mmCIF file of C-alpha atoms in Angstrom:
data_model
loop_
_atom_site.group_PDB
_atom_site.id
_atom_site.type_symbol
_atom_site.label_atom_id
_atom_site.label_comp_id
_atom_site.label_asym_id
_atom_site.label_seq_id
_atom_site.Cartn_x
_atom_site.Cartn_y
_atom_site.Cartn_z
ATOM 1 C CA UNK A 19 -28.527 -4.727 0.494
ATOM 2 C CA UNK A 20 -26.337 -3.807 3.426
ATOM 3 C CA UNK A 21 -22.638 -4.081 2.882
ATOM 4 C CA UNK A 22 -20.038 -5.136 5.411
ATOM 5 C CA UNK A 23 -20.656 -3.326 8.699
ATOM 6 C CA UNK A 24 -17.832 -2.431 11.060
ATOM 7 C CA UNK A 25 -17.875 -0.809 14.455
ATOM 8 C CA UNK A 26 -16.674 1.417 15.872
ATOM 9 C CA UNK A 27 -15.616 3.651 12.955
ATOM 10 C CA UNK A 28 -13.069 5.395 15.142
ATOM 11 C CA UNK A 29 -11.381 4.257 18.332
ATOM 12 C CA UNK A 30 -8.904 6.184 20.433
ATOM 13 C CA UNK A 31 -7.394 4.358 23.359
ATOM 14 C CA UNK A 32 -4.418 4.472 25.639
ATOM 15 C CA UNK A 33 -1.516 2.112 25.419
ATOM 16 C CA UNK A 34 -2.146 -1.039 27.408
ATOM 17 C CA UNK A 35 -5.910 -1.009 26.994
ATOM 18 C CA UNK A 36 -7.888 -3.770 25.351
ATOM 19 C CA UNK A 37 -9.459 -2.949 21.989
ATOM 20 C CA UNK A 38 -12.245 -4.917 20.298
ATOM 21 C CA UNK A 39 -13.207 -4.313 16.703
ATOM 22 C CA UNK A 40 -16.424 -5.755 15.316
ATOM 23 C CA UNK A 41 -17.574 -6.879 11.911
ATOM 24 C CA UNK A 42 -20.814 -8.073 10.365
ATOM 25 C CA UNK A 43 -20.229 -9.623 6.918
ATOM 26 C CA UNK A 44 -22.616 -9.417 3.990
ATOM 27 C CA UNK A 45 -25.497 -11.815 4.536
ATOM 28 C CA UNK A 46 -24.840 -15.092 2.732
ATOM 29 C CA UNK A 47 -21.090 -14.606 2.494
ATOM 30 C CA UNK A 48 -19.141 -17.410 4.125
ATOM 31 C CA UNK A 49 -15.578 -16.098 4.022
ATOM 32 C CA UNK A 50 -14.396 -13.248 6.207
ATOM 33 C CA UNK A 51 -11.077 -11.418 6.148
ATOM 34 C CA UNK A 52 -9.407 -8.986 8.552
ATOM 35 C CA UNK A 53 -6.893 -6.511 7.085
ATOM 36 C CA UNK A 54 -4.750 -3.738 8.491
ATOM 37 C CA UNK A 55 -3.796 -0.674 6.426
ATOM 38 C CA UNK A 56 -0.911 1.676 7.175
ATOM 39 C CA UNK A 57 0.979 4.159 5.035
ATOM 40 C CA UNK A 58 4.210 2.218 5.439
ATOM 41 C CA UNK A 59 2.981 -1.310 4.791
ATOM 42 C CA UNK A 60 -0.204 -0.831 2.782
ATOM 43 C CA UNK A 61 -2.964 -3.428 3.093
ATOM 44 C CA UNK A 62 -1.954 -6.534 5.026
ATOM 45 C CA UNK A 63 -4.093 -9.608 5.563
ATOM 46 C CA UNK A 64 -4.185 -10.538 9.235
ATOM 47 C CA UNK A 65 -6.474 -13.576 9.289
ATOM 48 C CA UNK A 66 -9.328 -15.131 7.356
ATOM 49 C CA UNK A 67 -12.184 -17.501 8.111
ATOM 50 C CA UNK A 68 -14.149 -19.906 5.938
ATOM 51 C CA UNK A 69 -17.508 -20.996 7.363
ATOM 52 C CA UNK A 70 -16.541 -19.458 10.731
ATOM 53 C CA UNK A 71 -13.326 -21.515 10.931
ATOM 54 C CA UNK A 72 -9.948 -19.728 10.990
ATOM 55 C CA UNK A 73 -7.988 -20.858 7.931
ATOM 56 C CA UNK A 74 -4.852 -18.739 7.936
ATOM 57 C CA UNK A 75 -3.699 -16.490 10.762
ATOM 58 C CA UNK A 76 -0.110 -16.156 9.603
ATOM 59 C CA UNK A 77 -0.558 -12.408 9.202
ATOM 60 C CA UNK A 78 -1.476 -11.805 12.828
ATOM 61 C CA UNK A 79 1.448 -9.755 14.090
ATOM 62 C CA UNK A 80 1.799 -11.298 17.546
ATOM 63 C CA UNK A 81 -0.029 -12.940 20.402
ATOM 64 C CA UNK A 82 -1.584 -9.657 21.439
ATOM 65 C CA UNK A 83 -3.909 -10.030 18.448
ATOM 66 C CA UNK A 84 -6.770 -12.525 18.403
ATOM 67 C CA UNK A 85 -9.828 -12.983 16.209
ATOM 68 C CA UNK A 86 -13.022 -14.956 16.600
ATOM 69 C CA UNK A 87 -16.027 -15.731 14.479
ATOM 70 C CA UNK A 88 -18.686 -17.260 16.740
ATOM 71 C CA UNK A 89 -21.312 -17.335 13.982
ATOM 72 C CA UNK A 90 -21.808 -16.528 10.322
ATOM 73 C CA UNK A 91 -22.859 -12.939 10.961
ATOM 74 C CA UNK A 92 -20.298 -11.704 13.456
ATOM 75 C CA UNK A 93 -16.553 -11.505 13.969
ATOM 76 C CA UNK A 94 -14.262 -9.696 16.376
ATOM 77 C CA UNK A 95 -10.625 -8.682 16.278
ATOM 78 C CA UNK A 96 -9.146 -8.055 19.701
ATOM 79 C CA UNK A 97 -5.883 -6.408 20.643
ATOM 80 C CA UNK A 98 -4.747 -6.866 24.238
ATOM 81 C CA UNK A 99 -2.718 -4.995 25.351
ATOM 82 C CA UNK A 100 -2.696 -2.320 22.655
ATOM 83 C CA UNK A 101 0.471 -0.438 21.683
ATOM 84 C CA UNK A 102 1.010 2.798 19.725
ATOM 85 C CA UNK A 103 2.380 0.824 16.754
ATOM 86 C CA UNK A 104 -1.026 -0.839 16.406
ATOM 87 C CA UNK A 105 -2.450 2.485 15.202
ATOM 88 C CA UNK A 106 -3.866 1.827 11.732
ATOM 89 C CA UNK A 107 -7.110 1.387 9.841
ATOM 90 C CA UNK A 108 -8.524 -2.111 10.254
ATOM 91 C CA UNK A 109 -10.788 -3.452 7.533
ATOM 92 C CA UNK A 110 -13.085 -6.409 7.481
ATOM 93 C CA UNK A 111 -14.027 -7.936 4.117
ATOM 94 C CA UNK A 112 -16.325 -10.773 3.138
ATOM 95 C CA UNK A 113 -16.848 -12.967 0.112
ATOM 96 C CA UNK A 114 -18.559 -16.084 -1.115
ATOM 97 C CA UNK A 115 -16.434 -19.145 -0.414
ATOM 98 C CA UNK A 116 -16.120 -20.170 -4.057
ATOM 99 C CA UNK A 117 -15.280 -16.608 -5.106
ATOM 100 C CA UNK A 118 -12.936 -15.716 -2.285
ATOM 101 C CA UNK A 119 -10.933 -13.384 -4.459
ATOM 102 C CA UNK A 120 -13.935 -11.048 -4.925
ATOM 103 C CA UNK A 121 -13.778 -9.484 -1.509
ATOM 104 C CA UNK A 122 -16.112 -6.710 -0.382
ATOM 105 C CA UNK A 123 -14.702 -4.358 2.209
ATOM 106 C CA UNK A 124 -16.318 -2.574 5.123
ATOM 107 C CA UNK A 125 -15.685 1.111 5.852
ATOM 108 C CA UNK A 126 -12.918 0.323 8.338
ATOM 109 C CA UNK A 127 -12.120 1.188 11.945
ATOM 110 C CA UNK A 128 -9.501 3.874 12.449
ATOM 111 C CA UNK A 129 -7.587 2.920 15.605
ATOM 112 C CA UNK A 130 -5.352 5.371 17.408
ATOM 113 C CA UNK A 131 -3.358 4.150 20.394
ATOM 114 C CA UNK A 132 -1.729 6.919 22.419
ATOM 115 C CA UNK B 13 6.428 -13.649 -0.152
ATOM 116 C CA UNK B 14 4.769 -12.488 -3.359
ATOM 117 C CA UNK B 15 4.796 -8.786 -4.061
ATOM 118 C CA UNK B 16 3.003 -6.590 -6.527
ATOM 119 C CA UNK B 17 4.774 -3.570 -7.962
ATOM 120 C CA UNK B 18 2.193 -0.933 -8.778
ATOM 121 C CA UNK B 19 3.014 2.182 -10.774
ATOM 122 C CA UNK B 20 2.899 5.054 -10.851
ATOM 123 C CA UNK B 21 2.638 5.904 -7.147
ATOM 124 C CA UNK B 22 0.709 9.065 -7.940
ATOM 125 C CA UNK B 23 -0.730 10.890 -10.916
ATOM 126 C CA UNK B 24 -1.925 14.450 -11.419
ATOM 127 C CA UNK B 25 -4.083 14.902 -14.499
ATOM 128 C CA UNK B 26 -6.577 17.296 -16.023
ATOM 129 C CA UNK B 27 -10.242 16.443 -16.265
ATOM 130 C CA UNK B 28 -10.949 14.727 -19.567
ATOM 131 C CA UNK B 29 -7.554 13.054 -19.867
ATOM 132 C CA UNK B 30 -7.076 9.299 -20.065
ATOM 133 C CA UNK B 31 -5.186 7.487 -17.289
ATOM 134 C CA UNK B 32 -3.193 4.271 -17.284
ATOM 135 C CA UNK B 33 -1.698 2.396 -14.342
ATOM 136 C CA UNK B 34 -0.257 -1.073 -14.013
ATOM 137 C CA UNK B 35 0.867 -3.838 -11.703
ATOM 138 C CA UNK B 36 3.639 -6.331 -12.214
ATOM 139 C CA UNK B 37 4.933 -9.318 -10.308
ATOM 140 C CA UNK B 38 7.684 -11.884 -10.562
ATOM 141 C CA UNK B 39 5.116 -14.572 -9.671
ATOM 142 C CA UNK B 40 2.153 -15.958 -11.568
ATOM 143 C CA UNK B 41 -1.325 -14.941 -10.461
ATOM 144 C CA UNK B 42 -4.600 -16.746 -11.148
ATOM 145 C CA UNK B 43 -6.820 -13.719 -10.730
ATOM 146 C CA UNK B 44 -6.272 -9.975 -10.935
ATOM 147 C CA UNK B 45 -8.539 -7.397 -9.353
ATOM 148 C CA UNK B 46 -8.685 -3.635 -9.283
ATOM 149 C CA UNK B 47 -10.082 -1.690 -6.327
ATOM 150 C CA UNK B 48 -10.679 2.005 -5.679
ATOM 151 C CA UNK B 49 -10.512 3.573 -2.231
ATOM 152 C CA UNK B 50 -12.023 6.939 -1.388
ATOM 153 C CA UNK B 51 -10.799 8.838 1.699
ATOM 154 C CA UNK B 52 -12.219 7.386 4.893
ATOM 155 C CA UNK B 53 -13.765 4.405 3.141
ATOM 156 C CA UNK B 54 -12.876 0.820 2.365
ATOM 157 C CA UNK B 55 -11.660 -0.348 -1.048
ATOM 158 C CA UNK B 56 -14.427 -0.955 -3.581
ATOM 159 C CA UNK B 57 -14.077 -3.693 -6.186
ATOM 160 C CA UNK B 58 -14.050 -2.256 -9.727
ATOM 161 C CA UNK B 59 -13.045 -5.090 -12.024
ATOM 162 C CA UNK B 60 -12.089 -8.757 -11.638
ATOM 163 C CA UNK B 61 -10.088 -10.652 -14.287
ATOM 164 C CA UNK B 62 -9.943 -14.425 -14.376
ATOM 165 C CA UNK B 63 -7.817 -15.566 -17.306
ATOM 166 C CA UNK B 64 -4.711 -14.551 -19.195
ATOM 167 C CA UNK B 65 -5.400 -12.077 -21.979
ATOM 168 C CA UNK B 66 -8.839 -11.171 -20.686
ATOM 169 C CA UNK B 67 -9.906 -7.575 -21.339
ATOM 170 C CA UNK B 68 -12.844 -6.312 -19.285
ATOM 171 C CA UNK B 69 -14.621 -2.963 -19.160
ATOM 172 C CA UNK B 70 -16.753 -1.308 -16.509
ATOM 173 C CA UNK B 71 -18.011 1.992 -17.880
ATOM 174 C CA UNK B 72 -15.009 4.205 -18.533
ATOM 175 C CA UNK B 73 -12.690 1.674 -16.892
ATOM 176 C CA UNK B 74 -10.884 -1.048 -18.833
ATOM 177 C CA UNK B 75 -8.535 -3.625 -17.332
ATOM 178 C CA UNK B 76 -6.499 -6.433 -18.828
ATOM 179 C CA UNK B 77 -4.982 -9.627 -17.450
ATOM 180 C CA UNK B 78 -1.500 -9.946 -18.932
ATOM 181 C CA UNK B 79 -0.644 -12.895 -21.155
ATOM 182 C CA UNK B 80 2.254 -13.915 -18.908
ATOM 183 C CA UNK B 81 -0.128 -13.848 -15.904
ATOM 184 C CA UNK B 82 2.399 -11.639 -14.137
ATOM 185 C CA UNK B 83 0.877 -8.245 -14.866
ATOM 186 C CA UNK B 84 -2.296 -6.245 -15.290
ATOM 187 C CA UNK B 85 -3.215 -2.725 -16.279
ATOM 188 C CA UNK B 86 -6.141 -0.401 -15.647
ATOM 189 C CA UNK B 87 -7.160 2.412 -17.973
ATOM 190 C CA UNK B 88 -9.609 5.188 -17.172
ATOM 191 C CA UNK B 89 -10.890 7.160 -20.128
ATOM 192 C CA UNK B 90 -12.105 10.757 -20.077
ATOM 193 C CA UNK B 91 -11.399 11.264 -16.373
ATOM 194 C CA UNK B 92 -13.799 13.232 -14.195
ATOM 195 C CA UNK B 93 -13.300 14.770 -10.731
ATOM 196 C CA UNK B 94 -15.007 11.863 -8.944
ATOM 197 C CA UNK B 95 -12.294 9.518 -10.255
ATOM 198 C CA UNK B 96 -10.046 10.957 -7.543
ATOM 199 C CA UNK B 97 -8.899 8.316 -5.081
ATOM 200 C CA UNK B 98 -6.386 5.544 -4.589
ATOM 201 C CA UNK B 99 -6.485 2.624 -7.000
ATOM 202 C CA UNK B 100 -5.167 -0.737 -5.835
ATOM 203 C CA UNK B 101 -4.358 -3.800 -7.844
ATOM 204 C CA UNK B 102 -4.696 -7.159 -6.123
ATOM 205 C CA UNK B 103 -3.838 -10.639 -7.216
ATOM 206 C CA UNK B 104 -4.680 -14.163 -6.195
ATOM 207 C CA UNK B 105 -1.401 -16.091 -6.321
ATOM 208 C CA UNK B 106 -1.150 -19.446 -8.045
ATOM 209 C CA UNK B 107 -2.064 -22.125 -5.513
ATOM 210 C CA UNK B 108 -5.764 -21.576 -5.064
ATOM 211 C CA UNK B 109 -5.798 -19.819 -1.700
ATOM 212 C CA UNK B 110 -8.332 -17.073 -1.079
ATOM 213 C CA UNK B 111 -5.511 -14.825 0.069
ATOM 214 C CA UNK B 112 -5.001 -11.715 -2.012
ATOM 215 C CA UNK B 113 -1.779 -9.771 -2.434
ATOM 216 C CA UNK B 114 -2.279 -6.004 -2.778
ATOM 217 C CA UNK B 115 -0.187 -3.391 -4.533
ATOM 218 C CA UNK B 116 0.732 -0.191 -2.697
ATOM 219 C CA UNK B 117 -1.745 1.866 -4.707
ATOM 220 C CA UNK B 118 -1.799 4.683 -7.255
ATOM 221 C CA UNK B 119 -3.093 7.987 -5.929
ATOM 222 C CA UNK B 120 -5.027 9.807 -8.648
ATOM 223 C CA UNK B 121 -5.710 13.546 -8.561
ATOM 224 C CA UNK B 122 -7.953 15.071 -11.235
ATOM 225 C CA UNK B 123 -7.861 18.816 -11.714
ATOM 226 C CA UNK B 124 -11.133 20.283 -12.962
#
């Protein structure tokens, strides 16, 4: 079975540009999580969805960040405008709703903002 | 917010040695999980623990959910070179949310 799929795997962009990260959760999973990982702060939860509905976005750093889940098999995380401090690895994870603590991670998108 | 204190930060061991790492918190957790992350990849779930005192094994890995519900440990027996990576503990805080709190990780190096 395919795991969580993320694209792109690497993204290099200039400050001020819009960045869109994409995620396809494991088929049948109905919870989706977006994380950011940096050396300084470790793994931080940004936002999560249950059945395509955003449940908790308290981890989203600021209004420049937005996330959508238009259907059960696709989610995006958008940063507009991007800043150098947004450079990090962004992970998407999915789980079954009644086992939300057993989260399965994608390979991540390494974002570099110059 | 809740925090997990994971130790040690890093370990350098010889192949064949046993390894132990742990996580502690000042808060109660309902679930403890252990993940491993290889370079350039996402964390992979190794073991999930659901109740206080539970001891669970997955091959050479053994993890326990502390009786106080505020700690957990992971042991790796007879380490091999492919055990190299970063091991993260994660906990689901009391309250029932799906949100997990992650430790900062233990970086394991195994010398052949």
